């Protein structure tokens, strides 16, 4: 079969790479892909925008695409699945109605409350004065979230009342466009964060290996939040008994409540969790897609062909799929970013040493790279996700860092402490 992957990050490179390992997958097309997918054997990039639903649909129909996988949240929130389904295409990723679980934090919070899913206590506001009055009563720390998609920048964890008021003013001040016209103010949770990604066909839901993401730019979890600077899986923070509870108390009720709302959700449901000091899992957010960089750490451990899992979701027969098979051991992904990220950074810088890194056994997933005049250059903030699989975490982490030592580009930056929490 021929498969289409929509997106251009490290997640999409990992998806294309994994799909191509299946005996059934002949060829993968990436829209628009990156320098890594351009170099992958049996993979081709297409110069179409991810917002060009018509162009994507036409390509898929003309080229007999058997499966289309949507990477990022924006096209899902804009209804790419609904559009492609109308053309009778097989799409992995929820419809626009389902994607609201990520695209509206107020909607997601209401769903969690209805489903009795453990989560931070919260209220929704459309008026700054009322929001500020509420914060004054609740006290700090408190968390202020723009309702809509804000590219990961819409959440402020306010430690002081001034910070909280600032965040409320920023949201209503139009900084996040329509995403900030409504906000959710919620209780501050403490504990360890974990990412539980699950695949679902709308009836059955099955978790993948639990992962942990390093969101902040600086070592020791300091500095600004980013899209994610590294990840590892399976995280011991979610042992099997806790995963059972997450399945029963969070994943199953989420799918059941979506169904009650007549939403047929097929794709990935990603629960961003806080494991509180008492050991209870609470949902911080839901995402309607694979995580990035979590996917780069999870997929290298998956033995079951990914196309089989995705087709079982699309055809609503996930209950008949044998249990997912995982490699033993662990995987770690360290993100190499452009100097300045998550602020301003340069693009177009030549990259060296990727083959050497790969010859040491690392998987180098590209995120912000492209091929320009036959040369591989940087093209984004997160540039590469250098991933290694090992018998133990220690081995995987050491191997990823050893591979990083081979790679060079001007201004490159990476965290030195990915995996420290488990070592
Ligand atoms: P979100 O985009 O909702 O995942 O939030 C981004 C980050 O803000 C999370 O990864 C957490 O580190 C932090 N955060 C969000 N909600 C809370 C909360 N209720 N309590 C503490 N930290 C939070
Ligand atoms: N790594 C966090 C996310 O994908 O949302």
CSV table of N, CA, C and O in Angstrom, one decimal, residues 212-279:
chain,number,residue,atom,x,y,z
A,212,UNK,N,7.8,10.2,28.8
A,212,UNK,CA,7.9,11.4,29.5
A,212,UNK,C,8.7,12.4,28.6
A,212,UNK,O,9.6,12.0,27.9
A,213,UNK,N,8.2,13.6,28.7
A,213,UNK,CA,8.7,14.7,27.8
A,213,UNK,C,9.4,15.7,28.6
A,213,UNK,O,9.0,15.9,29.8
A,214,UNK,N,10.4,16.4,28.1
A,214,UNK,CA,11.1,17.4,28.8
A,214,UNK,C,10.7,18.7,28.1
A,214,UNK,O,11.2,19.0,27.0
A,215,UNK,N,9.8,19.5,28.7
A,215,UNK,CA,9.2,20.6,28.1
A,215,UNK,C,10.0,21.9,28.1
A,215,UNK,O,10.0,22.7,27.2
A,216,UNK,N,10.8,22.1,29.1
A,216,UNK,CA,11.5,23.3,29.3
A,216,UNK,C,12.9,23.3,28.5
A,216,UNK,O,13.5,22.3,28.3
A,217,UNK,N,13.3,24.5,28.2
A,217,UNK,CA,14.5,24.7,27.3
A,217,UNK,C,15.8,24.3,28.1
A,217,UNK,O,16.7,23.8,27.5
A,218,UNK,N,15.8,24.7,29.4
A,218,UNK,CA,17.1,24.6,30.2
A,218,UNK,C,17.2,23.3,31.0
A,218,UNK,O,16.2,22.7,31.4
A,219,UNK,N,18.5,22.9,31.2
A,219,UNK,CA,18.8,21.8,32.1
A,219,UNK,C,18.1,22.0,33.5
A,219,UNK,O,18.0,23.1,33.9
A,220,UNK,N,17.7,20.9,34.1
A,220,UNK,CA,17.1,21.0,35.4
A,220,UNK,C,15.7,21.6,35.3
A,220,UNK,O,15.2,22.1,36.3
A,221,UNK,N,15.1,21.5,34.2
A,221,UNK,CA,13.7,22.0,33.9
A,221,UNK,C,13.6,23.5,34.3
A,221,UNK,O,12.8,23.9,35.1
A,222,UNK,N,14.5,24.3,33.6
A,222,UNK,CA,14.5,25.7,33.8
A,222,UNK,C,14.2,26.4,32.5
A,222,UNK,O,14.3,25.8,31.4
A,223,UNK,N,13.7,27.7,32.6
A,223,UNK,CA,13.5,28.5,31.4
A,223,UNK,C,12.2,28.3,30.7
A,223,UNK,O,11.3,27.6,31.3
A,224,UNK,N,12.1,28.8,29.5
A,224,UNK,CA,10.8,28.8,28.8
A,224,UNK,C,10.4,27.4,28.4
A,224,UNK,O,11.2,26.5,28.2
A,225,UNK,N,9.0,27.3,28.2
A,225,UNK,CA,8.5,26.0,27.7
A,225,UNK,C,8.7,26.0,26.2
A,225,UNK,O,8.8,27.0,25.5
A,226,UNK,N,8.9,24.8,25.7
A,226,UNK,CA,9.1,24.6,24.3
A,226,UNK,C,8.1,23.5,23.8
A,226,UNK,O,7.3,23.0,24.6
A,227,UNK,N,8.3,23.1,22.5
A,227,UNK,CA,7.5,22.0,22.1
A,227,UNK,C,7.9,20.7,22.7
A,227,UNK,O,7.1,19.7,22.7
A,228,UNK,N,9.1,20.6,23.3
A,228,UNK,CA,9.6,19.4,23.9
A,228,UNK,C,11.1,19.2,23.5
A,228,UNK,O,11.4,19.3,22.3
A,229,UNK,N,11.9,19.1,24.4
A,229,UNK,CA,13.4,19.0,24.2
A,229,UNK,C,13.9,17.6,24.2
A,229,UNK,O,15.1,17.4,24.0
A,230,UNK,N,13.1,16.6,24.6
A,230,UNK,CA,13.5,15.3,24.6
A,230,UNK,C,12.5,14.4,25.2
A,230,UNK,O,11.5,14.9,25.8
A,231,UNK,N,12.6,13.1,25.1
A,231,UNK,CA,11.6,12.2,25.7
A,231,UNK,C,12.2,10.8,25.8
A,231,UNK,O,13.2,10.5,25.2
A,232,UNK,N,11.6,10.1,26.7
A,232,UNK,CA,12.0,8.7,26.8
A,232,UNK,C,10.8,7.8,27.1
A,232,UNK,O,9.8,8.3,27.6
A,233,UNK,N,11.0,6.5,26.8
A,233,UNK,CA,9.9,5.6,27.0
A,233,UNK,C,10.5,4.2,27.2
A,233,UNK,O,11.6,3.9,26.7
A,234,UNK,N,9.8,3.3,28.0
A,234,UNK,CA,8.6,3.5,28.8
A,234,UNK,C,9.0,4.2,30.1
A,234,UNK,O,9.9,3.7,30.7
A,235,UNK,N,8.2,5.2,30.5
A,235,UNK,CA,8.6,5.8,31.8
A,235,UNK,C,8.2,5.0,33.0
A,235,UNK,O,7.0,4.6,33.1
A,236,UNK,N,9.1,4.7,33.9
A,236,UNK,CA,8.7,4.0,35.2
A,236,UNK,C,7.7,4.8,36.0
A,236,UNK,O,7.2,4.2,37.0
A,237,UNK,N,7.5,6.1,35.7
A,237,UNK,CA,6.5,6.8,36.5
A,237,UNK,C,5.1,6.3,36.3
A,237,UNK,O,4.3,6.5,37.1
A,238,UNK,N,4.9,5.6,35.2
A,238,UNK,CA,3.6,4.9,34.9
A,238,UNK,C,3.8,3.4,34.9
A,238,UNK,O,3.9,2.8,33.8
A,239,UNK,N,3.9,2.8,36.0
A,239,UNK,CA,4.0,1.3,36.0
A,239,UNK,C,2.7,0.6,35.6
A,239,UNK,O,1.7,1.3,35.5
A,240,UNK,N,2.7,-0.6,35.2
A,240,UNK,CA,1.5,-1.3,34.7
A,240,UNK,C,0.3,-1.1,35.5
A,240,UNK,O,-0.8,-0.9,35.0
A,241,UNK,N,0.4,-1.1,36.9
A,241,UNK,CA,-0.9,-1.0,37.7
A,241,UNK,C,-1.5,0.4,37.5
A,241,UNK,O,-2.7,0.5,37.5
A,242,UNK,N,-0.6,1.4,37.4
A,242,UNK,CA,-1.1,2.7,37.2
A,242,UNK,C,-1.7,2.9,35.8
A,242,UNK,O,-2.7,3.5,35.6
A,243,UNK,N,-1.1,2.2,34.8
A,243,UNK,CA,-1.6,2.3,33.5
A,243,UNK,C,-3.1,1.7,33.4
A,243,UNK,O,-3.9,2.2,32.7
A,244,UNK,N,-3.3,0.6,34.2
A,244,UNK,CA,-4.6,0.0,34.3
A,244,UNK,C,-5.6,1.1,34.8
A,244,UNK,O,-6.7,1.2,34.3
A,245,UNK,N,-5.2,1.8,35.8
A,245,UNK,CA,-6.1,2.9,36.4
A,245,UNK,C,-6.4,4.0,35.3
A,245,UNK,O,-7.5,4.5,35.2
A,246,UNK,N,-5.3,4.3,34.6
A,246,UNK,CA,-5.4,5.4,33.6
A,246,UNK,C,-6.4,4.9,32.5
A,246,UNK,O,-7.3,5.7,32.0
A,247,UNK,N,-6.3,3.6,32.2
A,247,UNK,CA,-7.2,3.0,31.2
A,247,UNK,C,-8.6,3.1,31.6
A,247,UNK,O,-9.5,3.6,30.9
A,248,UNK,N,-8.9,2.7,32.9
A,248,UNK,CA,-10.2,2.6,33.4
A,248,UNK,C,-10.8,4.0,33.8
A,248,UNK,O,-12.0,4.2,33.5
A,249,UNK,N,-10.0,4.8,34.4
A,249,UNK,CA,-10.6,6.1,34.9
A,249,UNK,C,-10.5,7.3,33.9
A,249,UNK,O,-11.1,8.3,34.2
A,250,UNK,N,-9.6,7.1,32.9
A,250,UNK,CA,-9.4,8.3,32.0
A,250,UNK,C,-9.7,7.9,30.6
A,250,UNK,O,-10.6,8.6,29.9
A,251,UNK,N,-9.0,6.9,30.0
A,251,UNK,CA,-9.1,6.7,28.6
A,251,UNK,C,-10.5,6.1,28.2
A,251,UNK,O,-11.2,6.6,27.3
A,252,UNK,N,-11.0,5.1,28.9
A,252,UNK,CA,-12.3,4.5,28.6
A,252,UNK,C,-13.4,5.6,28.8
A,252,UNK,O,-14.3,5.7,27.9
A,253,UNK,N,-13.5,6.3,29.9
A,253,UNK,CA,-14.5,7.3,30.1
A,253,UNK,C,-14.5,8.4,29.0
A,253,UNK,O,-15.5,8.9,28.6
A,254,UNK,N,-13.3,8.7,28.6
A,254,UNK,CA,-13.1,9.8,27.6
A,254,UNK,C,-13.8,9.3,26.3
A,254,UNK,O,-14.6,10.1,25.7
A,255,UNK,N,-13.5,8.1,25.8
A,255,UNK,CA,-14.1,7.6,24.6
A,255,UNK,C,-15.6,7.4,24.7
A,255,UNK,O,-16.3,7.7,23.8
A,256,UNK,N,-16.0,6.9,25.9
A,256,UNK,CA,-17.4,6.7,26.1
A,256,UNK,C,-18.2,8.0,26.0
A,256,UNK,O,-19.3,8.1,25.4
A,257,UNK,N,-17.6,9.0,26.6
A,257,UNK,CA,-18.3,10.3,26.6
A,257,UNK,C,-18.3,11.0,25.2
A,257,UNK,O,-19.2,11.6,24.8
A,258,UNK,N,-17.2,10.8,24.5
A,258,UNK,CA,-17.2,11.3,23.1
A,258,UNK,C,-18.3,10.6,22.3
A,258,UNK,O,-19.0,11.3,21.6
A,259,UNK,N,-18.4,9.3,22.6
A,259,UNK,CA,-19.5,8.6,21.8
A,259,UNK,C,-20.9,9.1,22.2
A,259,UNK,O,-21.7,9.2,21.3
A,260,UNK,N,-21.1,9.4,23.5
A,260,UNK,CA,-22.4,10.0,23.9
A,260,UNK,C,-22.7,11.3,23.2
A,260,UNK,O,-23.8,11.6,23.0
A,261,UNK,N,-21.6,12.0,22.8
A,261,UNK,CA,-21.8,13.2,22.1
A,261,UNK,C,-21.8,13.0,20.6
A,261,UNK,O,-21.6,13.9,19.8
A,262,UNK,N,-21.9,11.7,20.2
A,262,UNK,CA,-22.0,11.3,18.8
A,262,UNK,C,-20.8,11.7,18.1
A,262,UNK,O,-20.8,12.0,16.9
A,263,UNK,N,-19.6,11.6,18.8
A,263,UNK,CA,-18.3,11.8,18.1
A,263,UNK,C,-17.6,10.4,18.0
A,263,UNK,O,-17.4,9.8,19.0
A,264,UNK,N,-17.4,10.1,16.7
A,264,UNK,CA,-16.8,8.8,16.4
A,264,UNK,C,-15.3,9.1,16.3
A,264,UNK,O,-14.8,9.5,15.2
A,265,UNK,N,-14.6,8.9,17.4
A,265,UNK,CA,-13.2,9.4,17.5
A,265,UNK,C,-12.2,8.2,17.1
A,265,UNK,O,-12.1,7.3,17.8
A,266,UNK,N,-11.5,8.4,16.0
A,266,UNK,CA,-10.6,7.3,15.5
A,266,UNK,C,-9.2,8.0,15.3
A,266,UNK,O,-9.1,8.8,14.4
A,267,UNK,N,-8.2,7.5,16.0
A,267,UNK,CA,-6.9,8.1,15.9
A,267,UNK,C,-6.2,7.9,17.2
A,267,UNK,O,-6.3,7.0,17.9
A,268,UNK,N,-5.4,9.0,17.5
A,268,UNK,CA,-4.6,9.0,18.8
A,268,UNK,C,-5.4,9.9,19.8
A,268,UNK,O,-5.8,11.0,19.4
A,269,UNK,N,-5.5,9.4,21.0
A,269,UNK,CA,-5.9,10.2,22.1
A,269,UNK,C,-4.7,10.3,23.0
A,269,UNK,O,-4.3,9.2,23.5
A,270,UNK,N,-4.2,11.5,23.2
A,270,UNK,CA,-3.0,11.7,24.0
A,270,UNK,C,-3.4,12.3,25.3
A,270,UNK,O,-3.9,13.4,25.3
A,271,UNK,N,-3.2,11.7,26.4
A,271,UNK,CA,-3.5,12.3,27.7
A,271,UNK,C,-2.2,12.8,28.3
A,271,UNK,O,-1.2,12.0,28.6
A,272,UNK,N,-2.1,14.1,28.5
A,272,UNK,CA,-1.0,14.7,29.3
A,272,UNK,C,-1.4,14.7,30.7
A,272,UNK,O,-2.4,15.2,31.1
A,273,UNK,N,-0.6,13.9,31.5
A,273,UNK,CA,-1.0,13.6,32.9
A,273,UNK,C,-0.1,14.3,33.9
A,273,UNK,O,1.1,14.4,33.7
A,274,UNK,N,-0.6,14.6,35.1
A,274,UNK,CA,0.2,14.9,36.3
A,274,UNK,C,0.0,13.7,37.2
A,274,UNK,O,-1.2,13.4,37.5
A,275,UNK,N,1.0,13.0,37.6
A,275,UNK,CA,0.9,12.0,38.6
A,275,UNK,C,1.2,12.7,39.9
A,275,UNK,O,2.4,13.1,40.2
A,276,UNK,N,0.2,12.9,40.7
A,276,UNK,CA,0.3,13.7,41.9
A,276,UNK,C,1.1,13.0,43.0
A,276,UNK,O,1.3,11.8,42.9
A,277,UNK,N,1.6,13.7,44.0
A,277,UNK,CA,2.5,13.1,45.0
A,277,UNK,C,1.8,11.9,45.7
A,277,UNK,O,2.5,10.9,46.1
A,278,UNK,N,0.5,11.8,45.7
A,278,UNK,CA,-0.2,10.7,46.3
A,278,UNK,C,-0.3,9.5,45.3
A,278,UNK,O,-0.9,8.5,45.6
A,279,UNK,N,0.2,9.7,44.1
A,279,UNK,CA,0.2,8.7,43.1
A,279,UNK,C,-1.1,8.6,42.2
A,279,UNK,O,-1.3,7.6,41.5
